[in-house]
Amino acid sequence: MTTKHTSGHLSLDAEPYTYEFDPAHTALVIIDMQRDFLEPGGFGEMLGNDVSQLRRTIEPNKLLLAAWRAAGLQVIHTREGHRPDLTDLPPAKKVRGRGATTIGDAGPMGRILVRGEAGHDIIPELYPLPSEPVIDKPGKGAFYATDLHSILQHAGIKHLIVTGVTTEVCVNTTVREANDRGYDCLVPEDCVGSYFPEFQEAGLKMIKAQGGIFGWVSDSAKIISALEALSSPTT
Ligand code: C5J
């Protein structure tokens, strides 16, 4: 059985109120699900972080991505990282944290946050298809110094479902950047993760506060069932 391309008006339960979107004009943007952030033995864990806090997002992201792909909708992936010569790495970012090992240095999975290195790449569970744009971003926000806005505009995208890691850093920064550019963002809480439970909670609260000042919060099951309601068998 195959599914028809979904288009039309959908709505789902969200906070602070119902999220309404046309899937044909909505992109799933998966932020920085990179090996160095998520995998045991990667840079994130080397810094003392509990990667299980991020790994719990893999399965819900897999299910949402599968449903989104089955509906024939737009998927975008992002990766945080820098050119091998580090010319796009602000000196302030290089030295921030005063760590012994920082961006560009040799890490457990190659040079840390450098494009082309194993740790910089996306985890196999969510690996992009050749047809899915991958945005290589030097900053926390996916719009800064990238062509993401152009790609979305050319595809007629107005709504974003934003998932990935980390909730309070790259997800929040991207949602704020998107909001300022006129996109309506929905964040499924089970598909975003933080190493710090208190930041996970605060990061989600900040998005939906004050009547959805940056966007909406819901969960992946509600998005998937909204898509299922719309798609119908063709054979
Ligand atoms: C992301 C970070 N992706 N926490 N990066 O959130 O440095």
mmCIF file of C-alpha atoms and ligand atoms in Angstrom:
data_model
loop_
_atom_site.group_PDB
_atom_site.id
_atom_site.type_symbol
_atom_site.label_atom_id
_atom_site.label_comp_id
_atom_site.label_asym_id
_atom_site.label_seq_id
_atom_site.Cartn_x
_atom_site.Cartn_y
_atom_site.Cartn_z
ATOM 1 C CA MET A 1 0.000 0.000 0.000
ATOM 2 C CA THR A 2 1.290 3.490 -0.855
ATOM 3 C CA THR A 3 0.187 6.877 0.395
ATOM 4 C CA LYS A 4 -0.904 9.906 -1.537
ATOM 5 C CA HIS A 5 1.040 13.148 -1.269
ATOM 6 C CA THR A 6 -0.604 15.049 1.582
ATOM 7 C CA SER A 7 -1.821 18.587 1.170
ATOM 8 C CA GLY A 8 -4.597 20.575 2.724
ATOM 9 C CA HIS A 9 -5.346 22.006 6.084
ATOM 10 C CA LEU A 10 -4.311 20.113 9.215
ATOM 11 C CA SER A 11 -4.610 21.024 12.860
ATOM 12 C CA LEU A 12 -3.322 19.353 15.981
ATOM 13 C CA ASP A 13 -3.407 19.792 19.736
ATOM 14 C CA ALA A 14 -0.483 21.913 20.851
ATOM 15 C CA GLU A 15 0.452 24.476 23.466
ATOM 16 C CA PRO A 16 -0.421 27.279 23.845
ATOM 17 C CA TYR A 17 -3.216 26.527 21.357
ATOM 18 C CA THR A 18 -4.081 24.504 18.240
ATOM 19 C CA TYR A 19 -1.359 24.436 15.564
ATOM 20 C CA GLU A 20 -2.722 24.748 12.038
ATOM 21 C CA PHE A 21 -0.646 23.984 8.956
ATOM 22 C CA ASP A 22 -0.704 22.869 5.361
ATOM 23 C CA PRO A 23 1.798 19.996 5.101
ATOM 24 C CA ALA A 24 2.656 20.919 1.506
ATOM 25 C CA HIS A 25 4.019 24.210 2.884
ATOM 26 C CA THR A 26 5.660 22.723 5.973
ATOM 27 C CA ALA A 27 9.226 21.451 6.387
ATOM 28 C CA LEU A 28 10.576 19.052 8.978
ATOM 29 C CA VAL A 29 13.872 20.611 10.112
ATOM 30 C CA ILE A 30 16.065 18.194 12.074
ATOM 31 C CA ILE A 31 18.759 20.066 13.964
ATOM 32 C CA ASP A 32 22.270 18.709 14.553
ATOM 33 C CA MET A 33 21.569 15.015 15.219
ATOM 34 C CA GLN A 34 25.334 14.513 14.896
ATOM 35 C CA ARG A 35 27.448 11.636 16.142
ATOM 36 C CA ASP A 36 29.654 13.862 18.302
ATOM 37 C CA PHE A 37 26.636 15.143 20.231
ATOM 38 C CA LEU A 38 24.734 11.867 20.571
ATOM 39 C CA GLU A 39 26.996 8.855 20.465
ATOM 40 C CA PRO A 40 28.712 7.233 23.423
ATOM 41 C CA GLY A 41 32.416 7.986 23.075
ATOM 42 C CA GLY A 42 31.793 11.235 21.195
ATOM 43 C CA PHE A 43 32.781 14.806 22.032
ATOM 44 C CA GLY A 44 29.594 15.480 24.033
ATOM 45 C CA GLU A 45 30.223 12.532 26.323
ATOM 46 C CA MET A 46 33.933 13.401 26.516
ATOM 47 C CA LEU A 47 32.879 16.719 28.062
ATOM 48 C CA GLY A 48 31.044 14.796 30.791
ATOM 49 C CA ASN A 49 27.523 15.030 29.362
ATOM 50 C CA ASP A 50 24.911 12.294 29.717
ATOM 51 C CA VAL A 51 24.188 11.384 26.091
ATOM 52 C CA SER A 52 21.173 9.267 27.077
ATOM 53 C CA GLN A 53 19.308 12.556 27.552
ATOM 54 C CA LEU A 54 19.723 13.135 23.814
ATOM 55 C CA ARG A 55 19.485 9.524 22.660
ATOM 56 C CA ARG A 56 15.889 9.223 23.874
ATOM 57 C CA THR A 57 14.960 11.513 20.964
ATOM 58 C CA ILE A 58 16.283 9.120 18.282
ATOM 59 C CA GLU A 59 13.300 6.739 18.160
ATOM 60 C CA PRO A 60 10.591 9.456 18.050
ATOM 61 C CA ASN A 61 12.590 11.321 15.398
ATOM 62 C CA LYS A 62 12.885 8.105 13.363
ATOM 63 C CA LEU A 63 9.127 7.557 13.461
ATOM 64 C CA LEU A 64 8.346 11.173 12.606
ATOM 65 C CA LEU A 65 10.908 11.218 9.784
ATOM 66 C CA ALA A 66 9.481 7.986 8.342
ATOM 67 C CA ALA A 67 5.937 9.398 8.390
ATOM 68 C CA TRP A 68 7.105 12.703 6.902
ATOM 69 C CA ARG A 69 9.015 10.934 4.118
ATOM 70 C CA ALA A 70 6.099 8.561 3.408
ATOM 71 C CA ALA A 71 3.888 11.616 2.899
ATOM 72 C CA GLY A 72 6.385 13.035 0.388
ATOM 73 C CA LEU A 73 7.023 16.191 2.407
ATOM 74 C CA GLN A 74 10.071 18.466 2.689
ATOM 75 C CA VAL A 75 12.839 17.366 5.055
ATOM 76 C CA ILE A 76 15.891 19.471 5.938
ATOM 77 C CA HIS A 77 18.826 18.363 8.110
ATOM 78 C CA THR A 78 21.413 20.590 9.755
ATOM 79 C CA ARG A 79 24.915 20.015 11.100
ATOM 80 C CA GLU A 80 26.903 22.384 13.289
ATOM 81 C CA GLY A 81 30.520 22.583 12.176
ATOM 82 C CA HIS A 82 33.336 24.420 10.472
ATOM 83 C CA ARG A 83 35.591 24.384 7.445
ATOM 84 C CA PRO A 84 38.712 22.235 7.883
ATOM 85 C CA ASP A 85 40.861 25.397 7.758
ATOM 86 C CA LEU A 86 38.651 26.914 10.527
ATOM 87 C CA THR A 87 38.398 30.235 8.682
ATOM 88 C CA ASP A 88 34.689 30.391 9.558
ATOM 89 C CA LEU A 89 35.296 29.701 13.256
ATOM 90 C CA PRO A 90 35.043 32.898 15.313
ATOM 91 C CA PRO A 91 38.067 33.081 17.644
ATOM 92 C CA ALA A 92 35.639 33.714 20.513
ATOM 93 C CA LYS A 93 33.881 30.385 19.808
ATOM 94 C CA LYS A 94 37.226 28.571 19.601
ATOM 95 C CA VAL A 95 38.338 29.638 23.064
ATOM 96 C CA ARG A 96 34.951 29.702 24.849
ATOM 97 C CA GLY A 97 34.867 27.322 27.801
ATOM 98 C CA ARG A 98 38.643 27.275 28.140
ATOM 99 C CA GLY A 99 38.620 23.519 27.500
ATOM 100 C CA ALA A 100 41.794 21.547 26.899
ATOM 101 C CA THR A 101 40.211 20.193 23.687
ATOM 102 C CA THR A 102 38.152 22.585 21.571
ATOM 103 C CA ILE A 103 36.666 22.887 18.079
ATOM 104 C CA GLY A 104 39.151 21.840 15.393
ATOM 105 C CA ASP A 105 41.274 19.730 17.745
ATOM 106 C CA ALA A 106 41.571 15.960 17.443
ATOM 107 C CA GLY A 107 38.654 14.309 19.259
ATOM 108 C CA PRO A 108 37.393 10.770 19.716
ATOM 109 C CA MET A 109 35.695 10.742 16.260
ATOM 110 C CA GLY A 110 38.030 12.971 14.269
ATOM 111 C CA ARG A 111 38.563 16.711 14.495
ATOM 112 C CA ILE A 112 35.832 18.232 16.652
ATOM 113 C CA LEU A 113 32.968 19.907 14.743
ATOM 114 C CA VAL A 114 34.919 19.941 11.500
ATOM 115 C CA ARG A 115 33.090 19.145 8.265
ATOM 116 C CA GLY A 116 34.007 15.805 6.748
ATOM 117 C CA GLU A 117 34.999 14.237 10.076
ATOM 118 C CA ALA A 118 33.101 11.178 11.355
ATOM 119 C CA GLY A 119 31.859 12.860 14.525
ATOM 120 C CA HIS A 120 30.455 15.798 12.572
ATOM 121 C CA ASP A 121 28.159 13.591 10.517
ATOM 122 C CA ILE A 122 24.550 12.721 11.219
ATOM 123 C CA ILE A 123 23.782 9.547 13.187
ATOM 124 C CA PRO A 124 22.971 6.540 10.964
ATOM 125 C CA GLU A 125 19.454 6.192 12.392
ATOM 126 C CA LEU A 126 18.431 9.544 10.844
ATOM 127 C CA TYR A 127 20.786 9.674 7.883
ATOM 128 C CA PRO A 128 19.614 12.085 5.143
ATOM 129 C CA LEU A 129 18.423 10.803 1.797
ATOM 130 C CA PRO A 130 20.277 12.254 -1.223
ATOM 131 C CA SER A 131 17.168 14.356 -1.995
ATOM 132 C CA GLU A 132 17.122 16.003 1.462
ATOM 133 C CA PRO A 133 19.134 19.235 1.839
ATOM 134 C CA VAL A 134 21.768 19.236 4.565
ATOM 135 C CA ILE A 135 22.541 22.697 5.933
ATOM 136 C CA ASP A 136 26.089 23.053 7.249
ATOM 137 C CA LYS A 137 25.926 25.853 9.771
ATOM 138 C CA PRO A 138 28.807 27.521 11.594
ATOM 139 C CA GLY A 139 26.581 28.911 14.354
ATOM 140 C CA LYS A 140 23.878 27.772 16.698
ATOM 141 C CA GLY A 141 21.006 29.094 14.580
ATOM 142 C CA ALA A 142 20.345 27.339 11.263
ATOM 143 C CA PHE A 143 19.658 30.647 9.461
ATOM 144 C CA TYR A 144 22.933 32.365 10.361
ATOM 145 C CA ALA A 145 25.441 32.275 7.446
ATOM 146 C CA THR A 146 23.488 29.574 5.560
ATOM 147 C CA ASP A 147 21.126 29.355 2.571
ATOM 148 C CA LEU A 148 18.297 27.821 4.634
ATOM 149 C CA HIS A 149 15.928 30.788 4.230
ATOM 150 C CA SER A 150 16.390 30.793 0.427
ATOM 151 C CA ILE A 151 15.775 27.056 0.215
ATOM 152 C CA LEU A 152 12.585 27.344 2.288
ATOM 153 C CA GLN A 153 11.342 30.342 0.313
ATOM 154 C CA HIS A 154 11.910 28.609 -3.030
ATOM 155 C CA ALA A 155 9.930 25.612 -1.766
ATOM 156 C CA GLY A 156 7.056 27.815 -0.562
ATOM 157 C CA ILE A 157 7.533 26.755 3.051
ATOM 158 C CA LYS A 158 5.701 28.753 5.745
ATOM 159 C CA HIS A 159 5.635 26.326 8.684
ATOM 160 C CA LEU A 160 8.484 24.436 10.326
ATOM 161 C CA ILE A 161 8.427 21.358 12.539
ATOM 162 C CA VAL A 162 11.731 21.738 14.392
ATOM 163 C CA THR A 163 13.361 18.736 16.102
ATOM 164 C CA GLY A 164 16.860 17.747 17.220
ATOM 165 C CA VAL A 165 19.447 18.858 19.730
ATOM 166 C CA THR A 166 19.985 20.662 21.924
ATOM 167 C CA THR A 167 16.675 22.118 23.020
ATOM 168 C CA GLU A 168 18.009 25.248 24.678
ATOM 169 C CA VAL A 169 20.873 25.936 22.259
ATOM 170 C CA CYS A 170 20.541 25.155 18.534
ATOM 171 C CA VAL A 171 16.834 24.268 18.555
ATOM 172 C CA ASN A 172 15.852 27.401 20.472
ATOM 173 C CA THR A 173 18.153 29.659 18.467
ATOM 174 C CA THR A 174 16.794 28.283 15.179
ATOM 175 C CA VAL A 175 13.167 28.638 16.278
ATOM 176 C CA ARG A 176 13.788 32.259 17.273
ATOM 177 C CA GLU A 177 15.519 33.020 13.978
ATOM 178 C CA ALA A 178 12.670 31.341 12.063
ATOM 179 C CA ASN A 179 10.037 33.225 14.037
ATOM 180 C CA ASP A 180 11.664 36.553 13.158
ATOM 181 C CA ARG A 181 11.566 35.539 9.478
ATOM 182 C CA GLY A 182 7.834 34.817 9.600
ATOM 183 C CA TYR A 183 7.715 31.025 9.967
ATOM 184 C CA ASP A 184 5.260 29.333 12.328
ATOM 185 C CA CYS A 185 7.286 26.766 14.265
ATOM 186 C CA LEU A 186 6.082 23.682 16.094
ATOM 187 C CA VAL A 187 8.450 21.787 18.397
ATOM 188 C CA PRO A 188 7.549 18.162 19.290
ATOM 189 C CA GLU A 189 8.888 17.819 22.824
ATOM 190 C CA ASP A 190 9.800 14.124 22.554
ATOM 191 C CA CYS A 191 11.955 14.858 19.471
ATOM 192 C CA VAL A 192 14.173 17.504 21.115
ATOM 193 C CA GLY A 193 16.735 16.889 23.826
ATOM 194 C CA SER A 194 19.064 18.617 26.226
ATOM 195 C CA TYR A 195 21.883 17.190 28.330
ATOM 196 C CA PHE A 196 20.253 19.094 31.216
ATOM 197 C CA PRO A 197 16.649 18.224 32.229
ATOM 198 C CA GLU A 198 16.075 21.704 33.680
ATOM 199 C CA PHE A 199 17.067 23.323 30.361
ATOM 200 C CA GLN A 200 14.834 20.911 28.455
ATOM 201 C CA GLU A 201 11.883 22.114 30.517
ATOM 202 C CA ALA A 202 12.809 25.794 30.381
ATOM 203 C CA GLY A 203 13.685 25.649 26.680
ATOM 204 C CA LEU A 204 10.222 24.350 25.808
ATOM 205 C CA LYS A 205 8.471 26.759 28.184
ATOM 206 C CA MET A 206 10.204 29.730 26.578
ATOM 207 C CA ILE A 207 8.920 28.788 23.127
ATOM 208 C CA LYS A 208 5.255 28.462 24.083
ATOM 209 C CA ALA A 209 5.104 31.234 26.740
ATOM 210 C CA GLN A 210 3.216 34.486 26.273
ATOM 211 C CA GLY A 211 0.742 33.050 23.768
ATOM 212 C CA GLY A 212 3.414 31.229 21.757
ATOM 213 C CA ILE A 213 5.955 34.017 21.587
ATOM 214 C CA PHE A 214 8.287 31.870 19.480
ATOM 215 C CA GLY A 215 5.971 29.024 18.476
ATOM 216 C CA TRP A 216 4.070 25.930 19.566
ATOM 217 C CA VAL A 217 4.955 22.751 21.491
ATOM 218 C CA SER A 218 3.340 19.359 20.926
ATOM 219 C CA ASP A 219 4.548 15.761 20.403
ATOM 220 C CA SER A 220 5.434 13.462 17.519
ATOM 221 C CA ALA A 221 2.440 11.127 17.936
ATOM 222 C CA LYS A 222 0.035 13.999 17.348
ATOM 223 C CA ILE A 223 1.873 15.067 14.187
ATOM 224 C CA ILE A 224 1.968 11.498 12.862
ATOM 225 C CA SER A 225 -1.725 10.927 13.507
ATOM 226 C CA ALA A 226 -2.578 14.235 11.820
ATOM 227 C CA LEU A 227 -0.634 13.061 8.743
ATOM 228 C CA GLU A 228 -2.288 9.630 8.819
ATOM 229 C CA ALA A 229 -5.721 11.209 8.873
ATOM 230 C CA LEU A 230 -4.925 13.079 5.691
ATOM 231 C CA SER A 231 -3.156 10.416 3.636
ATOM 232 C CA SER A 232 -5.212 7.764 1.913
ATOM 233 C CA PRO A 233 -4.434 4.537 0.036
ATOM 234 C CA THR A 234 -3.909 4.672 -3.725
ATOM 235 C CA THR A 235 -3.721 0.912 -4.380
HETATM 236 C C1 C5J B 1 23.742 22.375 19.514
HETATM 237 C C2 C5J B 1 25.546 22.962 21.000
HETATM 238 N N1 C5J B 1 23.492 21.718 18.405
HETATM 239 N N2 C5J B 1 24.844 22.697 22.095
HETATM 240 N N3 C5J B 1 25.046 22.686 19.775
HETATM 241 O O1 C5J B 1 22.849 22.642 20.282
HETATM 242 O O2 C5J B 1 26.661 23.426 21.078
#
